[in-house]
Amino acid sequence: MTAEPSPWFLGGTTRGVRRLRLFCLPFAGGNASAYSSWQAAIDPAIEVVPVQLPGHGGRIREAPFQTMDEMAQGLADAMVRRLDLPYALFGHSMGALLAFETLRRLRARGALMPAALFVSARRAPHLPPSRPPLHLLSEAELIGELRALNGTPDVVLGDRELLDLLLPVIRADLKAVETYRFREAQAFDCPIHAFGGVGDSIPEEDLRAWSRHSTSGFSLRMYAGDHFYLNDHRMPLLRALESVCQMTHRATHGEALS
């Protein structure tokens, strides 16, 4: 089956038999291209679907959302048309919070729930903020924070033209995350699997706190590295995601993915 084109998603090719979709949600200021290499490195029965938010990547001419509610509602509206297969979500940093809130909206409209929720480098949503808001920093201070996070190439941080495009999007994303207010709701009936870097500013206990939001199991894996540990540990991370997807699919459908 060929999915209808949508500006929200990259990929969607139909080579081979796809049995599960893995929606991949970006970090603040990131775009879908961060996951463009994943399809070639994962079980071909898993369709990697990178999410492209307004204002990011190929949607740079669109205004970015300023709140997590807008972001999650927009993504839920787009995703509901792509739930003809079992699926899972992977979100890194801001993407983890966005995945959580998007699933709440999908559940509220009676949509199919995922086989698993993968959250990376993001403290559990019910925990209070641990630092002053970054979206209010001066340009020089914000660039310094981006450099410290080690997720934006120096060539980008040193390019005035690129910064003029990127910084407003990053501020909008950070504002959406930093003005987010958690609301109590029923835990998900799907497992949550958390991932983090041992050198990140997010402590292990803040990642482990995601366990509160699932009634179907929780796991945590830590990798060497900082907030962007996944750049250096892509293959081990993909093998972990693949293994969970395969086991979940086998338990649900009595067959292997591939």
Coordinates of C-alpha atoms in Angstrom, one line a residue:
M1 CA 0.0 0.0 0.0
T2 CA 1.4 3.4 -0.9
A3 CA 0.6 6.1 1.6
E4 CA -0.7 9.5 0.4
P5 CA 2.0 12.1 0.3
S6 CA 2.1 14.4 3.4
P7 CA 4.4 17.3 4.2
W8 CA 4.6 15.8 7.7
F9 CA 6.5 12.7 6.7
L10 CA 9.5 11.7 4.7
G11 CA 10.0 8.2 3.3
G12 CA 7.0 6.1 2.7
T13 CA 8.6 3.9 0.0
T14 CA 7.1 0.4 -0.5
R15 CA 10.1 -1.7 -1.3
G16 CA 9.5 -5.1 0.2
V17 CA 6.8 -5.9 2.7
R18 CA 6.3 -3.4 5.5
R19 CA 4.8 -4.8 8.7
L20 CA 5.4 -2.0 11.2
R21 CA 5.9 1.8 10.9
L22 CA 8.5 3.6 13.1
F23 CA 7.6 7.3 13.3
C24 CA 10.8 9.3 14.3
L25 CA 10.3 12.6 15.9
P26 CA 13.0 15.3 15.9
F27 CA 14.8 17.3 18.7
A28 CA 14.4 21.1 19.0
G29 CA 15.6 22.7 15.8
G30 CA 16.1 19.4 14.1
N31 CA 14.4 18.0 11.1
A32 CA 13.5 14.7 9.4
S33 CA 16.9 14.4 7.8
A34 CA 18.3 13.3 11.1
Y35 CA 16.7 9.9 10.5
S36 CA 17.1 9.6 6.8
S37 CA 19.9 7.0 7.1
W38 CA 17.9 4.7 9.4
Q39 CA 15.9 2.9 6.8
A40 CA 18.9 1.3 5.2
A41 CA 20.2 0.1 8.5
I42 CA 17.1 -1.5 10.1
D43 CA 15.0 -4.6 9.4
P44 CA 13.4 -3.9 6.0
A45 CA 10.0 -5.0 7.4
I46 CA 10.1 -1.8 9.6
E47 CA 9.2 1.3 7.7
V48 CA 11.1 4.3 9.1
V49 CA 8.9 7.5 8.8
P50 CA 10.8 10.6 9.8
V51 CA 8.5 13.4 11.0
Q52 CA 9.0 16.9 9.4
L53 CA 7.5 19.7 11.5
P54 CA 6.3 23.1 10.1
G55 CA 9.2 25.5 9.8
H56 CA 11.8 22.7 9.7
G57 CA 13.8 21.3 6.7
G58 CA 11.7 21.3 3.5
R59 CA 8.9 23.2 5.4
I60 CA 11.2 26.2 6.2
R61 CA 8.7 28.6 4.7
E62 CA 6.0 27.6 7.1
A63 CA 5.7 29.3 10.5
P64 CA 6.9 26.9 13.3
F65 CA 4.5 26.1 16.1
Q66 CA 5.0 28.0 19.4
T67 CA 3.2 25.5 21.7
M68 CA 3.4 21.8 22.4
D69 CA -0.4 21.6 22.1
E70 CA -0.4 22.9 18.5
M71 CA 2.5 20.7 17.6
A72 CA 0.9 17.5 19.0
Q73 CA -2.5 18.2 17.5
G74 CA -1.1 18.8 14.1
L75 CA 1.0 15.6 14.2
A76 CA -1.9 13.6 15.5
D77 CA -4.1 14.8 12.6
A78 CA -1.5 13.8 10.1
M79 CA -0.6 10.4 11.8
V80 CA -4.2 9.2 12.0
R81 CA -4.1 8.7 8.2
R82 CA -1.0 6.5 8.5
L83 CA -2.2 4.0 11.1
D84 CA -3.2 1.2 8.7
L85 CA -0.1 -0.8 10.1
P86 CA 1.1 -1.5 13.6
Y87 CA 3.5 1.3 14.6
A88 CA 5.9 2.6 17.2
L89 CA 7.2 6.1 17.9
F90 CA 10.8 7.2 18.6
G91 CA 11.3 10.7 19.9
H92 CA 14.6 12.3 20.8
S93 CA 14.7 15.2 23.3
M94 CA 11.8 17.4 22.3
G95 CA 10.6 14.6 20.1
A96 CA 10.0 12.4 23.1
L97 CA 7.7 14.9 24.7
L98 CA 5.9 15.5 21.4
A99 CA 5.4 11.7 21.0
F100 CA 3.9 11.5 24.4
E101 CA 1.4 14.3 23.8
T102 CA 0.6 13.1 20.3
L103 CA -0.3 9.7 21.6
R104 CA -2.6 11.2 24.2
R105 CA -4.5 13.0 21.4
L106 CA -4.6 9.8 19.2
R107 CA -6.0 7.9 22.2
A108 CA -8.7 10.5 22.8
R109 CA -10.0 10.1 19.3
G110 CA -10.0 6.3 19.5
A111 CA -7.1 5.7 17.2
L112 CA -4.9 2.6 17.1
M113 CA -2.3 2.7 19.9
P114 CA 1.4 1.9 19.3
A115 CA 3.3 -1.3 19.8
A116 CA 5.8 0.7 21.8
L117 CA 6.9 4.3 22.7
F118 CA 10.7 5.0 22.6
V119 CA 11.8 8.1 24.4
S120 CA 15.4 9.4 24.2
A121 CA 17.3 12.1 26.1
R122 CA 14.2 13.6 27.7
R123 CA 13.2 13.7 31.3
A124 CA 9.7 12.3 32.1
P125 CA 6.9 14.8 31.3
H126 CA 5.5 15.1 34.8
L127 CA 8.8 16.3 36.3
P128 CA 9.2 20.1 36.8
P129 CA 11.7 22.2 34.8
S130 CA 15.3 21.7 35.9
R131 CA 16.8 24.9 34.4
P132 CA 15.8 28.5 33.4
P133 CA 14.2 28.7 29.9
L134 CA 16.6 28.8 27.0
H135 CA 14.2 30.4 24.5
L136 CA 14.6 33.7 26.4
L137 CA 18.4 33.8 26.1
S138 CA 20.3 36.3 24.0
E139 CA 21.5 35.2 20.6
A140 CA 25.1 34.8 21.9
E141 CA 24.0 32.8 24.9
L142 CA 21.7 30.6 22.9
I143 CA 24.5 29.8 20.4
G144 CA 26.7 28.9 23.4
E145 CA 24.1 26.5 24.7
L146 CA 23.8 24.9 21.3
R147 CA 27.6 24.5 21.1
A148 CA 27.6 22.9 24.6
L149 CA 24.9 20.4 23.6
N150 CA 27.1 19.2 20.8
G151 CA 24.2 18.6 18.4
T152 CA 24.7 21.5 15.9
P153 CA 27.8 21.3 13.6
D154 CA 30.3 24.2 14.1
V155 CA 30.0 25.0 10.4
V156 CA 26.4 25.8 11.0
L157 CA 27.0 27.9 14.2
G158 CA 29.6 29.9 12.3
D159 CA 27.4 30.6 9.3
R160 CA 25.4 33.8 9.7
E161 CA 23.0 33.1 6.9
L162 CA 22.2 29.6 8.3
L163 CA 21.8 30.9 11.8
D164 CA 19.3 33.6 10.7
L165 CA 17.2 30.7 9.4
L166 CA 17.8 28.3 12.2
L167 CA 17.6 30.3 15.4
P168 CA 14.0 31.4 15.1
V169 CA 13.0 27.8 14.6
I170 CA 15.0 26.7 17.6
R171 CA 13.5 29.4 19.8
A172 CA 10.0 28.4 18.8
D173 CA 10.7 24.7 19.6
L174 CA 12.3 25.6 22.9
K175 CA 9.4 27.8 23.8
A176 CA 7.0 25.0 23.0
V177 CA 8.9 22.7 25.3
E178 CA 9.6 25.2 28.1
T179 CA 6.0 26.5 28.3
Y180 CA 4.6 22.9 28.4
R181 CA 2.5 22.1 31.4
F182 CA 1.8 18.5 32.2
R183 CA -1.7 17.3 32.8
E184 CA -2.6 14.1 34.6
A185 CA -4.1 11.3 32.5
Q186 CA -4.4 7.6 32.4
A187 CA -1.1 5.8 31.7
F188 CA -0.6 4.1 28.3
D189 CA -1.3 0.5 27.7
C190 CA 1.9 0.1 25.7
P191 CA 5.5 -0.4 26.9
I192 CA 7.8 2.6 27.1
H193 CA 11.5 2.2 26.4
A194 CA 13.8 5.0 27.5
F195 CA 17.4 5.7 26.2
G196 CA 20.0 8.2 27.3
G197 CA 23.6 9.2 27.4
V198 CA 25.6 8.8 30.6
G199 CA 27.3 12.2 30.0
D200 CA 24.0 14.1 29.4
S201 CA 22.7 16.6 31.9
I202 CA 19.6 14.5 32.2
P203 CA 20.1 12.1 35.1
E204 CA 19.2 8.4 34.9
E205 CA 16.5 8.8 37.5
D206 CA 14.7 11.4 35.3
L207 CA 14.7 9.0 32.4
R208 CA 13.5 6.1 34.7
A209 CA 10.6 8.3 35.8
W210 CA 8.9 7.6 32.4
S211 CA 7.9 4.2 33.9
R212 CA 5.0 6.0 35.6
H213 CA 3.3 6.5 32.2
S214 CA 3.0 2.8 31.1
T215 CA 1.0 -0.1 32.5
S216 CA 2.7 -2.5 30.1
G217 CA 6.3 -2.5 31.0
F218 CA 9.3 -0.2 31.0
S219 CA 13.0 -0.5 30.2
L220 CA 16.0 1.9 30.2
R221 CA 19.3 1.7 28.3
M222 CA 22.2 4.1 28.8
Y223 CA 25.0 4.7 26.2
A224 CA 28.3 6.4 26.5
G225 CA 28.0 10.0 25.3
D226 CA 26.2 13.2 25.9
H227 CA 22.8 14.6 24.8
F228 CA 23.4 13.5 21.3
Y229 CA 24.8 10.0 22.2
L230 CA 22.8 8.5 19.3
N231 CA 25.2 10.1 16.7
D232 CA 28.0 7.8 17.9
H233 CA 25.8 4.8 18.9
R234 CA 23.4 4.7 16.0
M235 CA 23.7 1.0 15.2
P236 CA 23.4 -0.3 18.8
L237 CA 20.4 2.0 19.2
L238 CA 18.8 0.7 16.0
R239 CA 19.4 -2.9 17.0
A240 CA 17.6 -2.2 20.3
L241 CA 14.6 -0.5 18.6
E242 CA 14.5 -3.4 16.1
S243 CA 14.6 -6.0 18.8
V244 CA 11.7 -4.5 20.7
C245 CA 9.6 -4.1 17.5
Q246 CA 10.3 -7.7 16.5
M247 CA 9.4 -9.1 19.9
T248 CA 6.3 -7.0 20.2
H249 CA 5.1 -7.9 16.7
R250 CA 5.8 -11.6 17.4
A251 CA 3.9 -11.5 20.7
T252 CA 0.9 -9.7 19.0
H253 CA 0.8 -11.5 15.7
G254 CA 2.6 -14.8 16.3
E255 CA 5.1 -14.1 13.5
A256 CA 8.4 -12.5 12.9
L257 CA 8.6 -9.1 11.2
S258 CA 10.9 -10.1 8.5

